[in-house]
Short mmCIF file of C-alpha atoms and ligand atoms in Angstrom, two decimals:
data_model
loop_
_atom_site.label_atom_id
_atom_site.label_comp_id
_atom_site.label_asym_id
_atom_site.label_seq_id
_atom_site.Cartn_x
_atom_site.Cartn_y
_atom_site.Cartn_z
CA MET A 7 -5.85 -22.68 28.39
CA ILE A 8 -3.16 -24.72 26.67
CA SER A 9 -3.00 -22.37 23.71
CA THR A 10 -2.77 -19.25 25.91
CA PHE A 11 -0.12 -20.99 28.01
CA MET A 12 1.80 -21.50 24.78
CA VAL A 13 1.52 -17.73 24.29
CA VAL A 14 3.09 -17.30 27.75
CA VAL A 15 5.98 -19.56 26.71
CA LEU A 16 6.43 -17.68 23.42
CA LEU A 17 6.37 -14.36 25.29
CA ARG A 18 9.06 -15.58 27.69
CA LEU A 19 11.17 -16.78 24.76
CA GLY A 20 10.86 -13.29 23.31
CA ALA A 21 8.97 -14.36 20.20
CA TYR A 22 6.50 -11.50 20.58
CA GLU A 23 9.33 -8.97 20.88
CA TRP A 24 10.64 -9.46 17.31
CA THR A 25 7.36 -8.09 16.05
CA ARG A 26 6.32 -5.68 18.82
CA SER A 27 7.22 -2.43 17.09
CA PHE A 28 5.82 -3.76 13.80
CA ALA A 29 2.54 -4.74 15.49
CA GLU A 30 2.11 -1.16 16.69
CA ASN A 31 3.22 0.62 13.51
CA LYS A 32 0.41 2.34 11.62
CA THR A 33 2.41 2.27 8.38
CA TYR A 34 1.73 -1.46 8.25
CA MET A 35 -1.37 -1.89 10.41
CA LYS A 36 -3.88 0.14 8.45
CA ASN A 37 -6.90 -1.63 9.86
CA VAL A 38 -7.30 -2.58 13.53
CA LEU A 39 -4.23 -2.29 15.74
CA GLU A 40 -4.66 -5.67 17.31
CA TRP A 41 -3.60 -6.00 20.94
CA HIS A 42 -0.09 -7.44 21.19
CA PRO A 43 0.28 -9.19 24.59
CA PRO A 44 2.79 -7.45 26.91
CA ARG A 45 5.86 -9.19 28.30
CA MET A 46 6.18 -8.91 32.08
CA ASP A 47 9.52 -8.32 33.82
CA THR A 48 9.66 -11.79 35.30
CA THR A 49 8.35 -15.24 34.41
CA LEU A 50 6.58 -15.42 37.76
CA GLY A 51 4.87 -12.10 37.07
CA GLN A 52 3.83 -13.39 33.65
CA LEU A 53 2.39 -16.58 35.12
CA GLU A 54 0.48 -14.62 37.78
CA ASN A 55 -0.92 -12.32 35.12
CA TRP A 56 -1.88 -15.29 32.94
CA GLY A 57 -3.52 -17.10 35.88
CA GLY A 58 -5.61 -14.01 36.61
CA GLU A 59 -6.67 -13.75 32.99
CA MET A 60 -7.63 -17.42 32.85
CA TYR A 61 -9.70 -16.98 36.01
CA ASN A 62 -11.45 -14.02 34.44
CA PHE A 63 -11.91 -16.03 31.22
CA ILE A 64 -14.66 -18.07 32.95
CA HIS A 65 -16.80 -15.01 32.71
CA VAL A 66 -20.30 -16.03 33.70
CA TRP A 67 -21.21 -13.07 35.91
CA SER A 68 -21.79 -10.43 33.28
CA TRP A 69 -22.77 -10.03 29.64
CA GLU A 70 -20.76 -6.93 28.82
CA LYS A 71 -19.27 -6.87 25.36
CA PHE A 72 -16.05 -8.90 25.14
CA GLY A 73 -16.46 -9.71 28.85
CA GLY A 74 -13.84 -12.29 29.86
CA SER A 75 -11.65 -11.76 26.79
CA THR A 76 -7.99 -12.47 27.41
CA GLY A 77 -5.17 -10.23 26.25
CA TYR A 78 -3.05 -13.32 25.58
CA ASP A 79 -5.10 -13.94 22.46
CA VAL A 80 -7.86 -11.44 21.76
CA HIS A 81 -9.41 -13.72 19.16
CA LEU A 82 -10.62 -15.97 21.93
CA TRP A 83 -13.24 -13.39 22.96
CA THR A 84 -15.91 -15.75 21.58
CA ILE A 85 -15.15 -18.51 24.11
CA PRO A 86 -16.61 -16.66 27.14
CA VAL A 87 -19.52 -15.61 24.92
CA GLU A 88 -20.20 -19.21 23.87
CA TYR A 89 -19.81 -20.39 27.44
CA ARG A 90 -22.42 -17.94 28.72
CA CYS A 91 -24.78 -18.75 25.88
CA SER A 92 -24.33 -22.49 26.49
CA MET A 93 -25.34 -22.02 30.12
CA MET A 94 -28.49 -20.16 29.07
CA LEU A 95 -29.23 -22.76 26.44
CA PHE A 96 -28.95 -25.66 28.91
CA LEU A 97 -31.41 -23.85 31.15
CA ILE A 98 -33.86 -23.30 28.30
CA VAL A 99 -33.52 -26.89 27.02
CA LEU A 100 -34.24 -28.25 30.50
CA GLY A 101 -37.03 -25.76 31.18
CA THR A 102 -38.90 -26.56 27.97
CA ALA A 103 -38.09 -30.28 27.76
CA ARG A 104 -41.43 -31.53 29.08
CA LEU A 105 -43.61 -29.14 27.09
CA ARG A 106 -45.71 -30.34 24.19
CA THR A 107 -43.81 -29.75 20.94
CA GLY A 108 -46.10 -26.98 19.69
CA ILE A 109 -46.03 -25.16 23.02
CA ARG A 110 -42.25 -25.50 23.18
CA PHE A 111 -41.90 -23.88 19.76
CA LEU A 112 -44.26 -21.12 20.86
CA CYS A 113 -42.16 -20.49 23.97
CA LEU A 114 -38.91 -20.61 22.00
CA GLY A 115 -40.33 -18.17 19.46
CA GLY A 116 -41.15 -15.80 22.31
CA ILE A 117 -37.70 -16.19 23.84
CA VAL A 118 -36.03 -15.57 20.46
CA LEU A 119 -38.00 -12.33 20.06
CA PHE A 120 -37.09 -11.34 23.61
CA VAL A 121 -33.34 -11.98 23.21
CA LEU A 122 -33.37 -10.29 19.80
CA ARG A 123 -34.98 -7.15 21.19
CA SER A 124 -32.50 -7.37 24.07
CA ASP A 125 -29.77 -6.93 21.46
CA ARG A 126 -28.30 -10.39 22.09
CA TRP A 127 -27.45 -11.67 18.61
CA GLU A 128 -25.31 -14.45 20.09
CA MET A 129 -28.28 -15.80 22.05
CA VAL A 130 -30.47 -15.63 18.93
CA LEU A 131 -27.93 -17.88 17.21
CA PHE A 132 -27.81 -20.41 20.04
CA LEU A 133 -31.62 -20.60 20.27
CA SER A 134 -31.92 -20.93 16.51
CA GLY A 135 -29.53 -23.87 16.72
CA MET A 136 -31.83 -25.52 19.23
CA ILE A 137 -34.87 -24.94 17.01
CA LEU A 138 -33.09 -26.23 13.88
CA ALA A 139 -31.89 -29.31 15.77
CA GLU A 140 -35.41 -30.15 16.88
CA LEU A 141 -36.77 -29.59 13.37
CA ASP A 142 -34.11 -32.03 12.12
CA VAL A 143 -35.28 -34.66 14.60
CA MET A 144 -38.91 -34.08 13.62
CA ARG A 145 -38.28 -34.51 9.90
CA GLY A 146 -36.19 -37.63 10.51
CA ALA A 147 -32.97 -36.09 9.23
CA HIS A 148 -30.93 -38.32 11.52
CA ILE A 149 -32.52 -41.62 10.52
CA PRO A 150 -29.97 -43.54 8.41
CA PRO A 151 -31.50 -44.50 5.04
CA ALA A 152 -31.21 -48.21 5.84
CA MET A 153 -33.43 -47.80 8.87
CA ALA A 154 -36.05 -45.66 7.22
CA PRO A 155 -39.30 -47.54 6.82
CA THR A 156 -39.59 -49.35 3.50
CA THR A 157 -42.62 -50.36 1.52
CA SER A 158 -42.26 -53.98 2.48
CA VAL A 159 -42.80 -53.37 6.19
CA LEU A 160 -45.80 -51.12 6.42
CA PRO A 161 -49.13 -50.84 4.66
CA LEU A 162 -49.10 -48.11 2.03
CA GLY A 163 -51.22 -45.62 3.98
CA GLU A 164 -48.76 -45.21 6.83
CA ILE A 165 -45.60 -44.79 4.81
CA SER A 166 -46.01 -41.17 3.89
CA ASN A 167 -46.06 -40.14 7.55
CA LEU A 168 -42.93 -41.98 8.51
CA ARG A 169 -40.55 -41.46 5.65
CA PRO A 170 -38.13 -38.56 6.17
CA LYS A 171 -39.99 -35.58 4.78
CA LYS A 172 -39.10 -34.56 1.25
CA THR A 173 -37.74 -31.06 1.12
CA ASN A 174 -37.35 -28.75 -1.80
CA SER A 175 -33.66 -29.22 -2.49
CA LEU A 176 -33.45 -26.69 -5.34
CA LEU A 177 -34.95 -23.99 -3.16
CA SER A 178 -32.55 -24.91 -0.35
CA PHE A 179 -29.64 -24.81 -2.74
CA LEU A 180 -30.54 -21.31 -3.94
CA LEU A 181 -31.42 -19.92 -0.52
CA ALA A 182 -28.05 -21.14 0.75
CA ILE A 183 -26.37 -18.90 -1.85
CA LEU A 184 -28.47 -15.95 -0.67
CA ALA A 185 -27.44 -16.89 2.90
CA LEU A 186 -23.76 -16.81 1.92
CA TYR A 187 -24.31 -13.32 0.56
CA LEU A 188 -25.93 -12.18 3.81
CA MET A 189 -23.12 -13.76 5.84
CA SER A 190 -20.64 -11.72 3.79
CA CYS A 191 -22.02 -8.41 5.02
CA PRO A 192 -18.96 -6.14 5.46
CA ASP A 193 -18.10 -5.24 9.06
CA TRP A 194 -17.33 -1.65 8.13
CA GLU A 195 -19.46 0.92 6.34
CA PHE A 196 -21.89 -1.55 4.84
CA GLY A 197 -24.48 1.22 4.77
CA GLN A 198 -22.29 2.86 2.08
CA THR A 199 -21.34 -0.37 0.27
CA PRO A 200 -23.04 -1.06 -3.08
CA GLY A 201 -25.20 -4.16 -2.74
CA TRP A 202 -25.77 -3.45 0.93
CA LYS A 203 -27.24 0.05 1.04
CA THR A 204 -30.84 -1.14 0.80
CA LEU A 205 -30.41 -4.07 3.18
CA ALA A 206 -28.85 -1.69 5.72
CA LEU A 207 -32.15 0.19 5.88
CA PHE A 208 -33.86 -2.87 7.36
CA VAL A 209 -31.50 -3.20 10.32
CA PRO A 210 -33.30 -1.94 13.44
CA GLU A 211 -31.72 1.11 15.02
CA TRP A 212 -31.57 -0.47 18.46
CA PHE A 213 -29.42 -3.32 17.11
CA THR A 214 -25.97 -2.27 18.37
CA ASP A 215 -23.66 -4.38 16.18
CA GLN A 216 -25.42 -3.28 12.99
CA TYR A 217 -23.22 -5.35 10.67
CA ARG A 218 -24.04 -8.55 12.54
CA PHE A 219 -27.74 -8.34 11.77
CA TRP A 220 -27.66 -9.80 8.26
CA GLN A 221 -24.71 -12.01 9.15
CA MET A 222 -26.87 -13.48 11.93
CA ILE A 223 -29.87 -14.09 9.68
CA GLY A 224 -27.62 -15.43 6.92
CA SER A 225 -25.94 -17.98 9.16
CA ILE A 226 -29.25 -19.34 10.49
CA LEU A 227 -30.59 -19.57 6.95
CA PHE A 228 -27.41 -21.25 5.72
CA VAL A 229 -27.48 -24.01 8.34
CA ALA A 230 -31.18 -24.61 7.69
CA CYS A 231 -30.61 -24.84 3.91
CA VAL A 232 -27.52 -27.06 4.02
CA ALA A 233 -29.45 -29.51 6.19
CA ARG A 234 -31.98 -29.75 3.35
CA SER A 235 -29.73 -29.64 0.29
CA PRO A 236 -27.96 -32.82 -0.86
CA TRP A 237 -25.69 -30.77 -3.12
CA TRP A 238 -24.40 -28.57 -0.30
CA GLN A 239 -24.01 -31.66 1.86
CA SER A 240 -21.84 -33.30 -0.77
CA VAL A 241 -19.62 -30.21 -0.68
CA PHE A 242 -19.22 -30.43 3.07
CA ASN A 243 -18.63 -34.17 2.92
CA THR A 244 -15.55 -33.92 0.70
CA ASP A 245 -12.29 -35.01 2.35
CA ILE A 246 -10.73 -31.57 2.23
CA VAL A 247 -13.66 -29.81 3.90
CA GLN A 248 -13.95 -32.59 6.49
CA TYR A 249 -10.25 -32.18 7.23
CA PHE A 250 -10.65 -28.44 7.75
CA GLY A 251 -13.64 -29.20 9.93
CA ARG A 252 -11.48 -31.38 12.14
CA ILE A 253 -8.70 -28.82 12.51
CA SER A 254 -11.01 -25.78 12.56
CA TYR A 255 -10.92 -25.37 16.32
CA ALA A 256 -7.14 -25.66 16.27
CA ILE A 257 -7.01 -23.00 13.52
CA TYR A 258 -9.12 -20.75 15.70
CA LEU A 259 -6.79 -21.28 18.68
CA VAL A 260 -3.41 -20.95 16.95
CA HIS A 261 -3.95 -18.31 14.27
CA GLY A 262 -3.53 -15.44 16.74
CA PRO A 263 -0.19 -16.55 18.23
CA VAL A 264 1.16 -17.62 14.81
CA LEU A 265 0.27 -14.29 13.20
CA HIS A 266 1.57 -12.16 16.06
CA THR A 267 4.95 -13.91 16.04
CA ALA A 268 6.04 -15.47 12.74
CA GLY A 269 3.19 -13.97 10.70
CA TYR A 270 4.08 -10.35 11.40
CA ALA A 271 7.76 -11.10 10.75
CA ILE A 272 6.83 -12.51 7.33
CA GLU A 273 4.65 -9.49 6.55
CA ARG A 274 7.51 -7.18 7.52
CA TRP A 275 9.78 -9.10 5.16
CA ALA A 276 7.22 -9.04 2.33
CA TRP A 277 6.59 -5.30 2.68
CA GLY A 278 10.33 -4.80 2.89
CA VAL A 279 10.48 -6.31 -0.62
CA THR A 280 7.38 -4.72 -2.16
CA GLY A 281 7.16 -1.43 -0.26
CA THR A 282 3.94 -0.10 1.25
CA ASP A 283 2.91 2.64 -1.16
CA GLY A 284 -0.37 2.31 -3.04
CA TRP A 285 -0.94 -1.10 -4.60
CA ALA A 286 2.44 -2.38 -3.40
CA TYR A 287 0.84 -2.60 0.04
CA ASN A 288 -1.75 -5.07 -1.29
CA THR A 289 0.86 -7.06 -3.20
CA GLY A 290 3.01 -7.44 -0.09
CA PHE A 291 -0.03 -8.41 1.92
CA ILE A 292 -1.04 -11.12 -0.57
CA VAL A 293 2.50 -12.53 -0.80
CA ALA A 294 2.72 -12.72 3.00
CA ALA A 295 -0.78 -14.17 3.20
CA PHE A 296 0.22 -17.12 1.02
CA VAL A 297 3.03 -17.98 3.40
CA ASN A 298 1.03 -17.23 6.53
CA ILE A 299 -2.06 -19.23 5.59
CA GLY A 300 0.14 -22.26 5.00
CA LEU A 301 1.90 -21.66 8.29
CA VAL A 302 -1.38 -21.38 10.23
CA ILE A 303 -2.72 -24.60 8.67
CA TRP A 304 0.49 -26.44 9.51
CA ALA A 305 0.53 -25.15 13.10
CA ALA A 306 -3.16 -26.00 13.48
CA ASP A 307 -2.57 -29.53 12.17
CA VAL A 308 0.20 -30.06 14.73
CA PHE A 309 -1.88 -28.53 17.53
CA TRP A 310 -4.83 -30.72 16.59
CA ARG A 311 -2.72 -33.91 16.68
CA VAL A 312 -0.71 -33.07 19.78
CA VAL A 313 -3.27 -31.19 21.92
CA ASP A 314 -6.81 -31.09 20.59
CA ALA A 315 -7.48 -34.76 19.77
CA PRO A 316 -5.76 -36.12 22.94
CA THR A 317 -7.74 -33.60 25.04
CA VAL A 318 -11.00 -34.86 23.59
CA ARG A 319 -9.91 -38.47 24.23
CA PHE A 320 -9.01 -37.53 27.80
CA ALA A 321 -12.43 -35.90 28.34
CA LYS A 322 -14.14 -39.06 27.02
CA TRP A 323 -12.02 -41.16 29.36
CA LEU A 324 -12.99 -38.94 32.30
CA GLU A 325 -16.61 -39.20 31.31
CA SER A 326 -16.50 -42.99 31.27
CA ASN A 327 -14.72 -43.16 34.62
CA TRP A 328 -16.12 -40.33 36.69
CA PHE A 329 -19.71 -40.22 35.51
CA ILE A 330 -22.38 -42.58 36.74
CA SER A 331 -23.84 -44.56 33.88
CA ASP A 332 -27.29 -46.06 34.10
C1 NAG B 20 6.96 2.42 11.05
O1 NAG B 20 7.66 1.81 10.01
C2 NAG B 20 8.19 2.72 9.05
C3 NAG B 20 8.79 1.92 7.90
O2 NAG B 20 9.68 0.94 8.36
C4 NAG B 20 9.22 3.62 9.72
O3 NAG B 20 9.74 4.52 8.79
C5 NAG B 20 8.55 4.35 10.87
O4 NAG B 20 9.51 5.10 11.59
C6 NAG B 20 7.85 3.40 11.80
N1 NAG B 20 7.03 4.14 12.75
C7 NAG B 20 7.12 4.00 14.04
C8 NAG B 20 6.18 4.80 14.86
O5 NAG B 20 7.91 3.23 14.56
#
């Protein structure tokens, strides 16, 4: 809400108008013509329009594609999707909580097959997350090493059952690379792309977003493998990756507004220098990308410090004051 309200402010200041004709010009926008939010005649009209969109953003009454997306930042289409999936997941977690572990996995397996055949890749991902989380608990992945049973405490026979299970870290390391490949499935024409032609044959016909099929499987496999591979974990534990992890949500929220205002202006400047014919188009794009990526990271860092982190602290404060603790 805060980030889309910032879009309202930018719209009123005219920041989206500098780039409006550029945003709609096919000479520059060779891929998707991304929706550029319209400026209303009055601020009141803009606020009314924004309020309506924010109301619609809480889109729990239907599952249509991009249902609840807001024109103020089309990238945020995933928020209503995640919200709906979270609701379903809470229901499934509660509904299966008291089942015996084996029966729960059986039920979850059935539900995964059902949602998959129902063409709901997003629900497959959420359910897989639940399954992976429970597998992590079962194998003791969350037990800190210091608390893991040691030889001095228990007789030898019982140790093997209690120690976090050894996993094949080399296999996990390699499968994670395969998973990265699957996650890189091109969104367009992957059936014609070398390296993908054969894999494309395995995507069921009824699966609407064909390109998401291998991306979906890849992402599940990747999370499962990283959880079992010390090498991949050391990558994700480096300061730089941790930093990007912290600001990742802010990057997600600000990259749209930054690109549609300053970003497009910088691209226009870069293409003004390089031209747009043939390879010059790519050169201009790369030059602008260097500037724009830096700009997005900077804006995300500021947004994270000024909005994201305080919001999380506020939610924690609310939780400690408004919730009943036992
Ligand atoms: C798009 O931009 C090009 C290059 O600046 C310009 O020649 C052309 O008239 C523009 N097209 C439209 C539809 O505005």
